C-alpha cells in the first residue's frame, strides 16, 4: 500500500530537507516527492509504499512536530 504525506509550512529552504530527512534517517525510500512554493508557503507531497504498520503514523507525528510546519496530513 502507498501512503501520501502532505506537509504545508513556511517557505524556508530547509523545510523540504527536514521532511525528507525523517525518511532518510530510517532508510525509507520514497516513491515520489513534489515541492511547490506559493509566496511564503511550501507544499511538500511525498508518496511512500511498503511501510510497516504504525510507521506512517509515527512519521506523520514527527512531521507535525517540525518547527516550520503549519499542517501535515496522511492519506492512502
PDB file of C-alpha atoms in Angstrom:
ATOM      1  CA  UNK A   1       0.000   0.000   0.000  1.00  0.00           C
ATOM      2  CA  UNK A   2       1.179   3.524  -0.786  1.00  0.00           C
ATOM      3  CA  UNK A   3       0.684   6.350   1.698  1.00  0.00           C
ATOM      4  CA  UNK A   4       0.747  10.026   0.795  1.00  0.00           C
ATOM      5  CA  UNK A   5       2.029  12.704   3.119  1.00  0.00           C
ATOM      6  CA  UNK A   6       1.179  16.362   2.514  1.00  0.00           C
ATOM      7  CA  UNK A   7       3.135  18.898   4.535  1.00  0.00           C
ATOM      8  CA  UNK A   8       2.407  22.620   4.400  1.00  0.00           C
ATOM      9  CA  UNK A   9       4.725  25.111   6.045  1.00  0.00           C
ATOM     10  CA  UNK A  10       6.953  28.149   5.802  1.00  0.00           C
ATOM     11  CA  UNK A  11       8.871  28.552   2.555  1.00  0.00           C
ATOM     12  CA  UNK A  12      12.176  28.096   4.335  1.00  0.00           C
ATOM     13  CA  UNK A  13      14.863  26.354   2.261  1.00  0.00           C
ATOM     14  CA  UNK A  14      15.435  23.751   4.962  1.00  0.00           C
ATOM     15  CA  UNK A  15      11.817  22.554   5.332  1.00  0.00           C
ATOM     16  CA  UNK A  16      11.874  20.067   2.419  1.00  0.00           C
ATOM     17  CA  UNK A  17      15.192  18.719   3.688  1.00  0.00           C
ATOM     18  CA  UNK A  18      13.836  18.270   7.214  1.00  0.00           C
ATOM     19  CA  UNK A  19      10.785  16.383   5.924  1.00  0.00           C
ATOM     20  CA  UNK A  20      12.775  14.062   3.650  1.00  0.00           C
ATOM     21  CA  UNK A  21      15.417  13.569   6.335  1.00  0.00           C
ATOM     22  CA  UNK A  22      12.789  11.943   8.566  1.00  0.00           C
ATOM     23  CA  UNK A  23      12.549   9.208   5.931  1.00  0.00           C
ATOM     24  CA  UNK A  24      16.287   9.023   5.261  1.00  0.00           C
ATOM     25  CA  UNK A  25      17.120   8.527   8.946  1.00  0.00           C
ATOM     26  CA  UNK A  26      15.041   5.334   8.845  1.00  0.00           C
ATOM     27  CA  UNK A  27      16.362   4.209   5.441  1.00  0.00           C
ATOM     28  CA  UNK A  28      12.901   4.655   3.906  1.00  0.00           C
ATOM     29  CA  UNK A  29      12.934   5.316   0.174  1.00  0.00           C
ATOM     30  CA  UNK A  30      10.086   7.450  -1.161  1.00  0.00           C
ATOM     31  CA  UNK A  31       8.332   6.770  -4.471  1.00  0.00           C
ATOM     32  CA  UNK A  32       7.740  10.402  -5.392  1.00  0.00           C
ATOM     33  CA  UNK A  33       8.250  13.816  -3.850  1.00  0.00           C
ATOM     34  CA  UNK A  34       6.949  17.155  -5.059  1.00  0.00           C
ATOM     35  CA  UNK A  35       7.785  20.536  -3.564  1.00  0.00           C
ATOM     36  CA  UNK A  36       5.803  23.602  -4.611  1.00  0.00           C
ATOM     37  CA  UNK A  37       6.229  27.143  -3.356  1.00  0.00           C
ATOM     38  CA  UNK A  38       3.425  29.695  -3.294  1.00  0.00           C
ATOM     39  CA  UNK A  39       4.651  33.029  -1.927  1.00  0.00           C
ATOM     40  CA  UNK A  40       5.674  32.265   1.670  1.00  0.00           C
ATOM     41  CA  UNK A  41       4.403  28.672   1.813  1.00  0.00           C
ATOM     42  CA  UNK A  42       5.806  25.301   0.765  1.00  0.00           C
ATOM     43  CA  UNK A  43       3.574  22.325  -0.074  1.00  0.00           C
ATOM     44  CA  UNK A  44       5.513  19.078   0.106  1.00  0.00           C
ATOM     45  CA  UNK A  45       3.838  15.909  -1.169  1.00  0.00           C
ATOM     46  CA  UNK A  46       5.617  12.608  -0.575  1.00  0.00           C
ATOM     47  CA  UNK A  47       4.421   9.115  -1.558  1.00  0.00           C
ATOM     48  CA  UNK A  48       5.881   6.070   0.190  1.00  0.00           C
ATOM     49  CA  UNK A  49       4.980   2.434  -0.339  1.00  0.00           C
ATOM     50  CA  UNK A  50       5.584  -0.610   1.807  1.00  0.00           C
ATOM     51  CA  UNK A  51       5.697   0.961   5.258  1.00  0.00           C
ATOM     52  CA  UNK A  52       5.285  -1.342   8.247  1.00  0.00           C
ATOM     53  CA  UNK A  53       2.199  -0.898  10.438  1.00  0.00           C
ATOM     54  CA  UNK A  54       2.351   2.218  12.580  1.00  0.00           C
ATOM     55  CA  UNK A  55       5.361   3.729  10.814  1.00  0.00           C
ATOM     56  CA  UNK A  56       3.262   6.155   8.730  1.00  0.00           C
ATOM     57  CA  UNK A  57       1.505   7.488  11.848  1.00  0.00           C
ATOM     58  CA  UNK A  58       4.832   7.875  13.654  1.00  0.00           C
ATOM     59  CA  UNK A  59       6.318   9.774  10.687  1.00  0.00           C
ATOM     60  CA  UNK A  60       3.231  11.989  10.476  1.00  0.00           C
ATOM     61  CA  UNK A  61       3.579  12.901  14.158  1.00  0.00           C
ATOM     62  CA  UNK A  62       7.246  13.778  13.632  1.00  0.00           C
ATOM     63  CA  UNK A  63       6.379  15.888  10.549  1.00  0.00           C
ATOM     64  CA  UNK A  64       3.726  17.785  12.521  1.00  0.00           C
ATOM     65  CA  UNK A  65       6.290  18.475  15.260  1.00  0.00           C
ATOM     66  CA  UNK A  66       8.730  20.221  12.902  1.00  0.00           C
ATOM     67  CA  UNK A  67       9.036  23.906  13.760  1.00  0.00           C
ATOM     68  CA  UNK A  68       8.239  25.290  10.293  1.00  0.00           C
ATOM     69  CA  UNK A  69       5.205  23.053   9.645  1.00  0.00           C
ATOM     70  CA  UNK A  70       1.705  24.549   9.629  1.00  0.00           C
ATOM     71  CA  UNK A  71      -0.066  21.254   8.873  1.00  0.00           C
ATOM     72  CA  UNK A  72       0.676  17.670   7.877  1.00  0.00           C
ATOM     73  CA  UNK A  73      -1.804  15.081   6.661  1.00  0.00           C
ATOM     74  CA  UNK A  74      -1.716  11.447   5.645  1.00  0.00           C
ATOM     75  CA  UNK A  75      -3.851   9.571   3.112  1.00  0.00           C
ATOM     76  CA  UNK A  76      -3.706   6.174   1.446  1.00  0.00           C
TER      77      UNK A  76
END
